[in-house]
Coordinates of C-alpha atoms in Angstrom, one line a residue:
M170 CA 0.0 0.0 0.0
H171 CA 1.4 3.4 -1.0
L172 CA 2.1 6.0 1.6
F173 CA 2.0 9.7 0.8
A174 CA 4.4 12.5 1.7
E175 CA 4.9 16.1 0.9
H176 CA 7.0 17.6 -2.0
S177 CA 10.1 19.6 -1.1
N178 CA 9.0 22.9 -2.8
A179 CA 10.1 25.8 -0.6
G180 CA 7.5 28.5 0.2
E181 CA 4.5 26.5 -0.9
D182 CA 2.1 24.2 0.9
P183 CA 2.5 20.9 -1.0
W184 CA -0.9 19.7 0.1
L185 CA -2.7 22.7 -1.4
R186 CA -0.6 22.8 -4.5
R187 CA -2.4 21.6 -7.7
G188 CA 0.5 19.5 -9.1
R189 CA 0.3 16.8 -11.7
I190 CA 1.6 13.2 -11.5
D191 CA 2.3 11.5 -14.9
G192 CA 0.0 8.6 -15.6
C193 CA -2.4 9.4 -12.7
R194 CA -6.0 10.6 -12.9
P195 CA -7.0 14.1 -11.8
W196 CA -8.3 12.9 -8.5
Y197 CA -4.8 11.8 -7.7
R198 CA -3.2 15.2 -8.2
K199 CA -3.1 16.4 -4.6
A200 CA -1.1 13.4 -3.3
R201 CA 2.3 12.2 -4.1
P202 CA 3.7 8.7 -3.5
I203 CA 6.7 8.6 -1.2
R204 CA 10.0 8.7 -3.1
A205 CA 12.2 5.7 -3.4
G206 CA 14.9 5.6 -0.7
A207 CA 13.0 7.9 1.6
V208 CA 13.4 7.1 5.3
M209 CA 10.3 6.1 7.1
P210 CA 9.9 7.1 10.8
V211 CA 10.1 4.3 13.3
M212 CA 6.8 3.7 15.1
E213 CA 7.0 4.9 18.7
L214 CA 6.7 2.5 21.6
P215 CA 3.2 3.7 22.8
A216 CA 1.8 3.1 19.3
A217 CA 3.2 -0.4 19.3
R218 CA 1.6 -1.1 22.7
T219 CA -1.7 0.3 21.3
L220 CA -1.5 -2.1 18.3
R221 CA -0.9 -5.0 20.6
R222 CA -4.0 -4.1 22.7
M223 CA -6.0 -3.6 19.6
A224 CA -4.9 -7.0 18.2
E225 CA -6.2 -8.7 21.4
T226 CA -9.4 -6.7 21.3
L227 CA -10.2 -7.4 17.6
N228 CA -9.5 -11.1 18.0
A229 CA -11.9 -11.3 20.9
C230 CA -14.8 -9.7 18.9
P231 CA -17.5 -12.3 18.2
D232 CA -18.9 -10.7 15.1
P233 CA -17.7 -8.6 12.1
A234 CA -19.8 -5.6 13.2
G235 CA -17.9 -5.5 16.5
I236 CA -14.5 -5.7 14.8
L237 CA -15.3 -2.8 12.5
S238 CA -16.7 -0.7 15.3
Q239 CA -13.6 -1.3 17.4
L240 CA -11.4 -0.3 14.4
V241 CA -13.0 3.1 13.7
E242 CA -13.2 4.0 17.4
A243 CA -9.5 3.0 17.9
I244 CA -8.5 5.2 15.0
C245 CA -10.3 8.2 16.3
R246 CA -9.0 7.8 19.9
N247 CA -5.4 7.3 18.9
T248 CA -4.9 9.6 16.0
G249 CA -5.7 13.2 15.0
W250 CA -8.8 12.0 13.0
T251 CA -12.1 12.7 14.7
T252 CA -14.6 10.7 12.7
A253 CA -14.2 7.4 10.8
G254 CA -16.3 4.9 8.9
V255 CA -16.1 1.7 6.9
M256 CA -17.9 1.4 3.6
C257 CA -18.7 -1.7 1.4
I258 CA -18.8 -1.5 -2.4
E259 CA -22.0 -2.5 -4.2
E260 CA -20.6 -2.7 -7.8
N261 CA -23.9 -3.7 -9.3
D262 CA -25.7 -0.7 -7.9
G263 CA -22.7 1.7 -8.3
V264 CA -22.8 2.8 -4.7
A265 CA -20.7 2.6 -1.5
L266 CA -22.7 1.8 1.7
V267 CA -21.5 2.8 5.2
I268 CA -21.6 -0.3 7.5
A269 CA -19.7 1.0 10.5
R270 CA -19.1 4.6 11.8
Y271 CA -17.6 6.4 14.8
N272 CA -18.9 10.0 15.2
P273 CA -18.9 11.2 18.8
N274 CA -20.5 14.5 17.8
R275 CA -24.0 13.4 16.6
I276 CA -25.5 16.9 16.6
G277 CA -26.5 18.0 13.1
P278 CA -28.3 16.7 10.0
P279 CA -28.6 13.0 9.3
L280 CA -25.4 11.4 8.1
N281 CA -25.1 10.1 4.6
D282 CA -24.8 6.3 4.4
R283 CA -24.9 6.0 0.7
W284 CA -22.3 7.3 -1.7
T285 CA -22.3 7.2 -5.5
L286 CA -19.1 5.5 -6.7
A287 CA -18.8 7.8 -9.8
T288 CA -18.2 10.8 -7.5
S289 CA -16.5 9.0 -4.6
P290 CA -12.8 8.3 -4.0
T291 CA -13.5 4.8 -2.7
R292 CA -13.3 3.1 -6.2
M293 CA -10.0 4.9 -6.9
A294 CA -8.5 3.7 -3.6
L295 CA -9.5 0.1 -4.5
I296 CA -8.2 0.3 -8.1
H297 CA -4.8 1.6 -7.1
N298 CA -4.7 -0.2 -3.8
A299 CA -3.4 3.0 -2.1
P300 CA -4.8 5.7 0.1
V301 CA -6.6 8.7 -1.5
L302 CA -6.0 11.9 0.4
I303 CA -8.2 15.1 0.2
P304 CA -6.3 17.8 2.1
D305 CA -9.4 20.2 2.1
A306 CA -12.6 18.5 1.1
Q307 CA -14.5 21.9 1.3
T308 CA -12.5 23.4 -1.5
D309 CA -12.0 20.2 -3.6
D310 CA -14.0 19.9 -6.9
D311 CA -13.0 16.4 -7.8
F312 CA -15.4 14.8 -5.3
P313 CA -18.5 17.0 -5.1
G314 CA -20.3 14.6 -2.7
Y315 CA -17.5 14.9 -0.1
R316 CA -17.3 18.7 -0.8
D317 CA -21.0 19.2 -0.1
E318 CA -21.0 17.1 3.1
A319 CA -17.8 18.6 4.3
R320 CA -19.3 22.1 4.1
E321 CA -22.5 20.9 5.7
R322 CA -20.8 19.0 8.6
D323 CA -17.8 21.3 8.8
Y324 CA -14.9 18.8 8.3
R325 CA -11.8 19.5 6.1
S326 CA -9.2 16.7 5.5
V327 CA -10.3 13.3 4.3
A328 CA -8.4 10.0 3.8
V329 CA -9.8 6.9 2.1
L330 CA -7.8 3.6 2.5
P331 CA -8.5 0.1 1.2
L332 CA -9.3 -2.3 4.1
G333 CA -7.7 -5.2 2.2
C334 CA -10.6 -7.7 2.8
C335 CA -14.3 -8.3 2.0
D336 CA -17.4 -8.5 4.1
G337 CA -19.5 -11.6 4.6
H338 CA -21.2 -11.0 1.3
G339 CA -18.0 -10.8 -0.7
R340 CA -18.1 -7.0 -1.1
Q341 CA -14.8 -5.1 -0.9
M342 CA -14.4 -2.6 2.0
V343 CA -12.7 0.8 2.4
L344 CA -11.9 2.9 5.4
S345 CA -12.7 6.6 5.5
V346 CA -11.4 9.1 8.1
Q347 CA -12.2 12.8 8.5
S348 CA -10.8 15.8 10.4
P349 CA -12.4 19.2 11.2
R350 CA -9.0 20.9 10.3
V351 CA -6.7 20.9 7.4
M352 CA -4.1 18.4 8.5
T353 CA -0.4 18.5 7.7
P354 CA 1.5 15.3 6.5
A355 CA 2.9 14.7 9.9
D356 CA -0.6 14.5 11.3
Y357 CA -1.8 11.8 8.9
D358 CA -0.5 8.8 10.9
L359 CA -1.0 6.6 7.8
S360 CA 1.3 3.9 8.9
F361 CA -0.5 3.5 12.2
I362 CA -4.0 3.5 10.5
E363 CA -2.8 0.9 8.0
A364 CA -1.5 -1.3 10.8
L365 CA -4.8 -1.1 12.5
A366 CA -6.6 -1.8 9.3
G367 CA -4.4 -4.8 8.7
L368 CA -5.2 -6.2 12.2
A369 CA -8.9 -5.7 11.5
A370 CA -8.6 -7.5 8.1
I371 CA -6.8 -10.4 9.8
A372 CA -9.4 -10.6 12.5
L373 CA -12.2 -10.5 9.9
E374 CA -10.7 -13.3 7.8
K375 CA -10.2 -15.4 10.8
L376 CA -13.8 -14.9 11.9
Y377 CA -15.1 -15.6 8.4
R378 CA -13.1 -18.8 8.2
L379 CA -14.4 -19.9 11.6
E380 CA -18.0 -19.2 10.5
E381 CA -17.4 -21.1 7.3
E382 CA -16.0 -24.1 9.2
Q383 CA -18.9 -24.0 11.6
A384 CA -21.4 -23.8 8.7
I385 CA -19.7 -26.8 7.0
T386 CA -19.7 -28.8 10.2
S387 CA -23.3 -27.9 10.8
R388 CA -24.3 -28.9 7.3
A389 CA -22.3 -32.2 7.6
Q390 CA -23.9 -33.0 10.9
A391 CA -27.4 -32.3 9.5
A392 CA -26.7 -34.3 6.4
R393 CA -25.4 -37.2 8.6
I394 CA -28.5 -37.1 10.8
R395 CA -30.7 -37.0 7.7
R396 CA -28.8 -39.8 6.0
E397 CA -29.0 -42.0 9.1
E398 CA -32.8 -41.4 9.3
M399 CA -33.3 -42.2 5.6
L400 CA -31.2 -45.3 6.0
R401 CA -33.3 -46.5 8.9
N402 CA -36.4 -45.9 6.9
A403 CA -34.9 -47.8 3.9
L404 CA -34.1 -50.7 6.2
A405 CA -37.5 -50.7 7.9
E406 CA -39.7 -50.0 4.9
D407 CA -40.0 -52.1 1.8
S408 CA -41.6 -49.3 -0.2
L409 CA -39.7 -47.5 -2.9
S410 CA -42.4 -44.8 -3.1
L411 CA -41.9 -43.9 0.5
I412 CA -38.1 -43.7 0.1
A413 CA -38.4 -41.8 -3.2
G414 CA -40.4 -39.1 -1.4
E415 CA -37.6 -38.6 1.1
V416 CA -34.9 -38.6 -1.6
A417 CA -36.8 -35.9 -3.5
T418 CA -36.5 -33.6 -0.6
L419 CA -32.7 -33.6 -1.0
F420 CA -32.9 -31.7 -4.3
D421 CA -34.5 -28.6 -5.6
C422 CA -35.0 -30.1 -9.1
P423 CA -37.6 -32.7 -10.1
V424 CA -36.4 -36.3 -9.7
L425 CA -37.4 -39.7 -11.0
I426 CA -36.3 -43.1 -9.6
V427 CA -36.1 -46.3 -11.6
D428 CA -35.8 -49.8 -10.0
L429 CA -34.6 -52.0 -12.9
D430 CA -34.7 -55.3 -10.9
G431 CA -38.1 -54.5 -9.4
S432 CA -39.5 -53.1 -12.7
E433 CA -40.7 -50.0 -10.9
I434 CA -40.6 -46.3 -11.8
V435 CA -41.5 -43.6 -9.3
P436 CA -42.1 -40.2 -10.8
G437 CA -41.8 -37.0 -8.9
R438 CA -42.7 -33.5 -10.0
S439 CA -43.1 -32.8 -13.7
P440 CA -39.8 -31.6 -15.3
A441 CA -41.8 -29.2 -17.5
P442 CA -44.7 -27.9 -15.5
E443 CA -45.5 -25.2 -18.0
T444 CA -46.4 -27.8 -20.6
L445 CA -47.0 -31.0 -18.6
S446 CA -48.8 -31.2 -15.3
D447 CA -47.7 -33.6 -12.6
A448 CA -50.7 -35.9 -13.3
D449 CA -50.0 -36.0 -17.0
W450 CA -46.3 -36.7 -16.3
A451 CA -47.2 -39.6 -14.0
R452 CA -49.4 -41.1 -16.8
A453 CA -46.7 -40.6 -19.4
V454 CA -44.1 -42.3 -17.2
A455 CA -46.5 -45.3 -16.8
G456 CA -47.2 -45.4 -20.5
P457 CA -45.5 -43.9 -23.6
A458 CA -42.4 -42.5 -21.9
R459 CA -41.6 -45.7 -20.0
R460 CA -39.2 -47.1 -22.6
D461 CA -37.3 -43.9 -23.0
I462 CA -36.9 -43.6 -19.3
L463 CA -35.7 -47.2 -19.0
R464 CA -33.2 -46.6 -21.8
L465 CA -32.0 -43.4 -20.0
A466 CA -31.7 -45.3 -16.7
R467 CA -29.5 -48.0 -18.4
H468 CA -27.4 -46.0 -20.7
G469 CA -27.8 -42.2 -20.1
G470 CA -24.7 -40.2 -19.4
C471 CA -22.8 -42.8 -17.3
G472 CA -23.4 -40.7 -14.2
A473 CA -21.4 -37.7 -15.3
P474 CA -21.8 -34.8 -12.9
R475 CA -23.6 -32.6 -15.4
F476 CA -26.9 -32.3 -17.2
S477 CA -27.3 -33.5 -20.7
E478 CA -30.3 -33.3 -23.1
A479 CA -32.8 -36.2 -22.8
V480 CA -35.7 -36.7 -25.3
L481 CA -38.9 -38.4 -23.9
D482 CA -42.0 -39.5 -25.9
C483 CA -44.9 -38.4 -23.7
G484 CA -47.7 -39.7 -25.9
G485 CA -47.7 -37.5 -29.0
R486 CA -45.7 -34.8 -27.2
R487 CA -41.9 -34.8 -27.5
L488 CA -40.3 -33.6 -24.3
V489 CA -36.7 -32.3 -24.4
V490 CA -35.3 -31.7 -21.0
P491 CA -31.8 -31.6 -19.4
A492 CA -31.3 -34.7 -17.3
Q493 CA -28.6 -36.3 -15.2
R494 CA -28.4 -40.0 -14.5
V495 CA -27.0 -41.3 -11.2
A496 CA -26.4 -45.0 -11.5
I497 CA -27.4 -47.3 -8.5
E498 CA -25.3 -50.4 -8.3
V499 CA -25.3 -53.5 -6.1
D500 CA -22.2 -55.8 -6.3
G501 CA -21.2 -54.1 -9.6
H502 CA -24.7 -54.8 -11.1
L503 CA -26.8 -51.9 -12.3
T504 CA -30.0 -52.2 -10.3
G505 CA -31.5 -48.8 -10.9
A506 CA -31.0 -45.1 -11.4
L507 CA -31.8 -41.7 -9.9
I508 CA -32.6 -39.2 -12.7
L509 CA -32.4 -35.5 -11.9
F510 CA -34.2 -33.1 -14.3
G511 CA -33.0 -29.5 -14.6
A512 CA -33.5 -26.3 -16.6
P513 CA -31.0 -24.9 -19.2
G514 CA -27.9 -23.7 -17.3
T515 CA -28.8 -25.6 -14.2
P516 CA -25.7 -26.2 -12.0
A517 CA -24.7 -29.7 -11.0
P518 CA -26.4 -30.9 -7.8
D519 CA -24.5 -31.1 -4.6
A520 CA -22.2 -34.1 -4.6
E521 CA -22.8 -34.9 -1.0
E522 CA -26.6 -35.0 -1.5
V523 CA -26.2 -37.1 -4.6
E524 CA -24.1 -39.6 -2.6
T525 CA -26.6 -39.7 0.2
A526 CA -29.4 -40.5 -2.3
R527 CA -27.3 -43.1 -4.0
M528 CA -26.6 -44.8 -0.7
V529 CA -30.2 -44.8 0.5
L530 CA -31.6 -46.0 -2.9
G531 CA -28.9 -48.7 -3.0
V532 CA -30.0 -50.1 0.3
Q533 CA -33.7 -50.0 -0.8
M534 CA -33.0 -51.6 -4.2
L535 CA -30.8 -54.3 -2.6
R536 CA -34.1 -56.1 -1.7
S537 CA -35.3 -56.1 -5.3
H538 CA -31.9 -57.3 -6.5
V539 CA -31.9 -60.2 -4.0
R540 CA -35.4 -61.2 -4.9
F541 CA -34.7 -61.0 -8.6
R542 CA -31.5 -62.9 -8.3
N543 CA -33.1 -65.6 -6.3
A544 CA -36.0 -65.9 -8.7
T545 CA -33.6 -66.0 -11.6
E546 CA -31.5 -68.8 -10.1
T547 CA -34.6 -70.7 -8.9
S548 CA -36.3 -70.6 -12.3
G549 CA -33.1 -71.2 -14.2
E550 CA -32.2 -74.3 -12.2
L551 CA -35.7 -75.6 -12.5
Y552 CA -36.1 -75.3 -16.2
A553 CA -32.6 -76.4 -16.9
E554 CA -33.5 -79.6 -15.1
I555 CA -36.8 -79.9 -16.9
V556 CA -35.4 -79.5 -20.5
A557 CA -32.4 -81.8 -19.7
G558 CA -34.8 -84.7 -19.4
G559 CA -34.2 -88.0 -17.6
C560 CA -35.6 -86.8 -14.2
R561 CA -37.2 -89.6 -12.4
D562 CA -39.2 -87.6 -9.8
L563 CA -41.6 -85.7 -12.1
R564 CA -43.9 -85.0 -9.2
A565 CA -41.2 -83.0 -7.4
L566 CA -40.6 -81.1 -10.6
G567 CA -44.3 -80.4 -11.0
G568 CA -44.4 -79.1 -7.4
R569 CA -41.6 -76.7 -8.0
M570 CA -43.2 -75.5 -11.1
R571 CA -46.5 -74.8 -9.3
R572 CA -44.5 -72.7 -6.8
L573 CA -43.6 -70.5 -9.7
G574 CA -47.3 -70.1 -10.6
M575 CA -47.2 -72.5 -13.5
N576 CA -49.5 -75.6 -14.0
P577 CA -47.3 -78.6 -15.2
D578 CA -50.4 -80.4 -16.5
A579 CA -51.7 -77.6 -18.7
P580 CA -50.8 -77.5 -22.4
A581 CA -47.9 -75.1 -22.9
R582 CA -45.6 -73.7 -25.5
L583 CA -41.9 -72.9 -25.2
I584 CA -40.4 -69.8 -26.8
A585 CA -36.6 -69.6 -27.1
I586 CA -34.9 -66.2 -27.5
D587 CA -31.4 -66.6 -28.7
L588 CA -28.8 -64.5 -26.8
T589 CA -25.6 -66.2 -28.0
D590 CA -24.1 -62.9 -29.1
E591 CA -25.0 -61.0 -25.9
N592 CA -23.2 -60.7 -22.6
A593 CA -24.5 -62.1 -19.3
E594 CA -25.6 -58.7 -17.9
M595 CA -27.6 -57.9 -21.1
A596 CA -29.3 -61.2 -20.9
T597 CA -30.2 -60.7 -17.2
D598 CA -31.6 -57.2 -17.9
L599 CA -33.7 -58.5 -20.9
L600 CA -35.0 -61.3 -18.6
N601 CA -36.3 -58.7 -16.2
V602 CA -38.0 -56.8 -19.0
L603 CA -39.8 -59.9 -20.3
R604 CA -40.9 -60.9 -16.8
R605 CA -42.4 -57.4 -16.3
A606 CA -44.2 -57.8 -19.6
M607 CA -45.5 -61.2 -18.5
G608 CA -46.7 -59.8 -15.2
R609 CA -49.1 -57.4 -17.0
Q610 CA -50.9 -60.2 -18.8
P611 CA -53.7 -62.4 -17.4
E612 CA -52.2 -65.6 -18.9
P613 CA -49.7 -67.6 -16.7
A614 CA -46.2 -67.3 -18.0
C615 CA -42.6 -67.7 -16.7
A616 CA -39.1 -66.9 -18.1
A617 CA -35.7 -68.3 -17.3
L618 CA -32.1 -68.2 -18.6
V619 CA -31.1 -71.6 -20.0
D620 CA -28.2 -72.4 -22.4
S621 CA -27.5 -68.8 -23.4
M622 CA -31.1 -68.4 -24.3
I623 CA -34.2 -67.0 -22.6
L624 CA -36.8 -69.8 -22.2
C625 CA -40.4 -68.4 -22.1
H626 CA -43.0 -70.9 -20.8
L627 CA -46.5 -69.8 -21.9
E628 CA -49.6 -71.8 -21.0
D629 CA -51.6 -72.4 -24.2
P630 CA -54.9 -74.2 -23.3
A631 CA -56.3 -73.8 -26.8
G632 CA -53.3 -75.6 -28.3
A633 CA -53.6 -73.8 -31.6
G634 CA -52.6 -70.5 -33.0
E635 CA -50.1 -68.0 -31.6
P636 CA -50.8 -66.6 -28.1
P637 CA -51.0 -62.7 -28.2
L638 CA -48.3 -62.6 -25.5
I639 CA -45.7 -64.0 -27.9
R640 CA -45.9 -61.0 -30.1
R641 CA -45.6 -58.7 -27.1
L642 CA -42.5 -60.5 -25.9
I643 CA -40.9 -60.2 -29.4
D644 CA -41.6 -56.5 -29.5
E645 CA -40.1 -56.0 -26.0
T646 CA -37.0 -57.9 -27.0
Q647 CA -36.6 -56.0 -30.3
W648 CA -36.9 -52.7 -28.4
F649 CA -34.4 -53.7 -25.7
L650 CA -31.7 -55.1 -28.2
G651 CA -32.3 -52.5 -30.8
R652 CA -32.6 -55.2 -33.5
R653 CA -34.8 -58.1 -34.6
P654 CA -34.1 -61.0 -32.3
V655 CA -33.9 -64.7 -33.2
A656 CA -36.9 -66.2 -31.5
V657 CA -38.2 -69.8 -31.9
S658 CA -41.7 -70.9 -31.2
G659 CA -41.6 -74.6 -30.1
R660 CA -44.2 -77.3 -30.3
I661 CA -47.1 -77.7 -27.8
C662 CA -46.1 -79.7 -24.7
T663 CA -48.8 -81.6 -22.8
A664 CA -46.6 -83.3 -20.2
L665 CA -43.3 -82.6 -18.4
T666 CA -41.7 -85.3 -20.5
D667 CA -42.4 -83.3 -23.7
Y668 CA -40.3 -80.3 -22.6
A669 CA -36.8 -81.8 -23.3
A670 CA -37.6 -82.7 -27.0
A671 CA -39.4 -79.3 -27.5
W672 CA -36.4 -77.4 -26.2
A673 CA -33.9 -79.4 -28.2
E674 CA -35.9 -78.6 -31.3
C675 CA -35.9 -74.9 -30.4
R676 CA -32.1 -74.9 -30.0
R677 CA -31.7 -76.6 -33.4
I678 CA -34.0 -74.1 -35.1
A679 CA -32.1 -71.2 -33.5
A680 CA -28.8 -72.7 -34.8
L681 CA -30.4 -72.9 -38.3
A682 CA -31.4 -69.3 -38.0
R683 CA -27.9 -68.2 -37.3
Q684 CA -26.6 -70.4 -40.1
F685 CA -29.1 -69.0 -42.7
G686 CA -29.0 -65.4 -41.3
R687 CA -32.7 -65.4 -40.4
D688 CA -34.4 -63.5 -37.5
G689 CA -37.8 -62.8 -36.1
L690 CA -40.2 -65.4 -34.8
L691 CA -39.4 -68.7 -36.4
S692 CA -40.6 -72.3 -36.2
A693 CA -39.6 -75.7 -37.8
R694 CA -41.8 -75.1 -40.9
D695 CA -39.6 -72.1 -41.8
F696 CA -36.6 -74.3 -42.7
G697 CA -38.1 -77.2 -44.6
P698 CA -36.3 -80.5 -44.1
Y699 CA -33.4 -79.1 -42.2
P700 CA -34.8 -79.4 -38.7
M701 CA -35.5 -83.1 -39.3
L702 CA -32.0 -83.7 -40.7
L703 CA -30.5 -81.7 -37.9
A704 CA -32.3 -83.8 -35.3
A705 CA -29.9 -86.6 -36.3
A706 CA -26.8 -84.4 -36.4
G707 CA -25.6 -85.9 -33.2
T708 CA -25.4 -89.4 -34.5
G709 CA -22.2 -91.0 -35.7
E710 CA -23.5 -91.5 -39.2
V711 CA -24.1 -87.8 -39.8
R712 CA -20.8 -86.8 -38.3
E713 CA -19.1 -89.3 -40.5
F714 CA -20.9 -87.9 -43.6
V715 CA -19.7 -84.4 -42.7
E716 CA -16.2 -85.6 -42.2
I717 CA -16.1 -87.5 -45.5
S718 CA -17.6 -84.6 -47.5
V719 CA -15.9 -81.5 -46.2
G720 CA -13.6 -82.6 -43.3
A721 CA -10.4 -82.3 -45.3
I722 CA -11.4 -78.8 -46.4
L723 CA -12.1 -77.7 -42.9
R724 CA -8.7 -79.0 -41.6
H725 CA -6.9 -77.3 -44.5
D726 CA -8.5 -73.9 -43.9
R727 CA -7.7 -74.1 -40.1
S728 CA -4.0 -75.1 -40.7
H729 CA -3.3 -72.8 -43.7
G730 CA -5.6 -69.9 -43.1
T731 CA -7.4 -70.3 -46.4
Q732 CA -11.0 -69.7 -47.3
Y733 CA -11.8 -72.7 -49.5
L734 CA -14.9 -73.8 -47.5
A735 CA -16.4 -70.3 -47.5
T736 CA -15.7 -70.0 -51.2
L737 CA -17.4 -73.3 -51.9
A738 CA -20.4 -72.5 -49.8
S739 CA -20.9 -69.1 -51.5
F740 CA -20.5 -70.7 -55.0
L741 CA -23.2 -73.2 -54.2
D742 CA -25.5 -70.6 -52.6
Q743 CA -25.2 -68.5 -55.8
G744 CA -26.3 -71.4 -58.0
C745 CA -22.8 -72.0 -59.3
R746 CA -22.8 -68.7 -61.1
H747 CA -19.2 -67.4 -61.3
Q748 CA -19.9 -63.6 -61.6
A749 CA -22.6 -63.6 -58.8
C750 CA -20.3 -65.5 -56.5
A751 CA -17.3 -63.3 -57.2
D752 CA -19.4 -60.2 -56.5
A753 CA -20.7 -61.7 -53.2
L754 CA -17.1 -62.5 -52.1
G755 CA -15.6 -59.3 -53.4
L756 CA -13.2 -61.2 -55.7
H757 CA -12.3 -61.0 -59.4
V758 CA -13.8 -63.8 -61.5
T759 CA -10.3 -65.0 -62.4
T760 CA -9.4 -65.4 -58.7
L761 CA -12.6 -67.3 -58.0
R762 CA -11.9 -69.7 -60.9
Y763 CA -8.4 -70.2 -59.5
R764 CA -9.8 -71.1 -56.1
L765 CA -12.3 -73.5 -57.6
A766 CA -9.6 -75.2 -59.6
R767 CA -7.5 -75.6 -56.4
L768 CA -10.4 -77.2 -54.7
S769 CA -10.7 -79.7 -57.5
D770 CA -6.9 -80.4 -57.5
L771 CA -6.5 -80.6 -53.7
F772 CA -9.7 -82.4 -52.7
G773 CA -11.0 -84.1 -55.9
I774 CA -14.2 -82.1 -55.9
D775 CA -16.3 -82.2 -59.2
L776 CA -18.9 -79.5 -59.1
S777 CA -20.3 -80.5 -62.5
V778 CA -22.1 -83.5 -60.9
P779 CA -25.6 -82.5 -59.4
E780 CA -25.4 -85.2 -56.7
A781 CA -21.9 -83.9 -55.6
R782 CA -23.2 -80.3 -55.3
F783 CA -26.2 -81.5 -53.2
S784 CA -24.0 -83.6 -50.9
L785 CA -21.5 -80.7 -50.4
G786 CA -24.2 -78.2 -49.7
L787 CA -25.9 -80.4 -47.2
A788 CA -22.6 -81.3 -45.5
I789 CA -21.7 -77.6 -45.2
R790 CA -25.0 -76.8 -43.6
L791 CA -24.8 -79.7 -41.2
S792 CA -21.2 -78.8 -40.2
G793 CA -22.1 -75.3 -39.3
V794 CA -25.4 -76.0 -37.6
G795 CA -24.1 -79.1 -35.8
A796 CA -21.2 -77.1 -34.3
A797 CA -23.5 -74.3 -33.2
S798 CA -26.1 -76.6 -31.6
A799 CA -23.5 -79.0 -29.9

């Protein structure tokens, strides 16, 4: 902070002289910074003792107002200045507000507590971080506000100093002192005033830090108490709706909670109340927006601490709203999500509140996860045992099936959904989706994971036609996977002993579908004689036929990295047309002819004989399908 001293011009009062400093504004003309190398007076011992007493007094003050009051009073009692005040700067309003004042002579007109920054030296003191001195405010034209009040209240010299800190609202503060007489430079006591101001700034910063720490501790304690209460409720209550209401109180924005394992969505307030009421939002969540919400819960944003745009279909109304997904996991498995909705420019929610909500919802959804996992393991083990065949205690199997809500004596149909190319977590999530779809239908139905497939057991008392639930399950699967699935409708089973053969047929047809590149809902009649031939693919005769026909080609391709079998299969599929086969393989016709010639030379294949072409085509199909269904 600059100190100001007089100029050495003989015969002229330097504080009344209208000099000019290069690079300084006009308001700075009456004061000169102290020259380099000038010797500063050593502070006298009484002043040092006063500073020590003031440091103790300021540190003992319990609030900022007390510190500022002690500061201005100490300045006036220990210097030649008679009145003092502290002002805070309101930059938005362009004013300086007096927040502390010492004025022992209160006789006179009301004091001015509001100063316009444009005509006040406070802003200049802050910009230059140095005192601004007005030797005689009654004759100064640079600051008309001070001139008018100085004449009205009869004071002359004024000094304005930056306090070097902010108030509790983050507003910068300045110190202003006045004297009823024109003071000489020796009377200014700037070093002493600056020392007092520094002590006050230190005391204020200490008090603000203490208040901030106390506020943080108080918030942490309140959050801990609230978290403990919510956890107790989550452990005591098996109701996601109740816990969702408590979680919603943690945030100012609308929230939505999704329990993937429990197939439950709990909506809160509408994220767009100006276009969608809370009641309409609840209906949209239960209906047309459900799929978009489930997709957002599974894949939206990966829990990044920011809002991103989400698009929801609310029944003919397209809702675009910023949303943030908070994943809820149990043992590394995604069990649900907390979705926070905001407005454009909404700041990220408090991380501590988000973690509290994640913990409470994780405890609540643990129940759904355990129930779902137990049901999955129970149904999977039961149906794996049923379709394996050879069980001697059919009555025990029937009893276990009845506990799942299925009648073992009723005619039923098996639906196999092929998930060979999907991971285990995807299969588990799809199983949950299909179970939810089955639960909304009046017909008894059950689903289980068996052999990398989802087995759907549908009771079919009529025994004819396609149950409506089948089409619903295919639609749900296609939506979840984002593609048409391979689904096989098996034969009608009238007894437990029929399930093994029906499931084996479903697996063979699924293998044929992969081999022929088919998808959708399929059955045995979609593949002609192949299912019947494939039923014998496990016998030694069929394996021997495949080995004799194409076994040598298979071994040669594996050992040499060639593509002779794929070339032969494509040539037969294209009806032995060279140009069509070359286009399908992306080869030149000459290259294709060379490969076919090498096939003839290496393996003695004669493609001009119709019987040879049929045998090779059948062997190729049986080799691929047999390996897939083994």
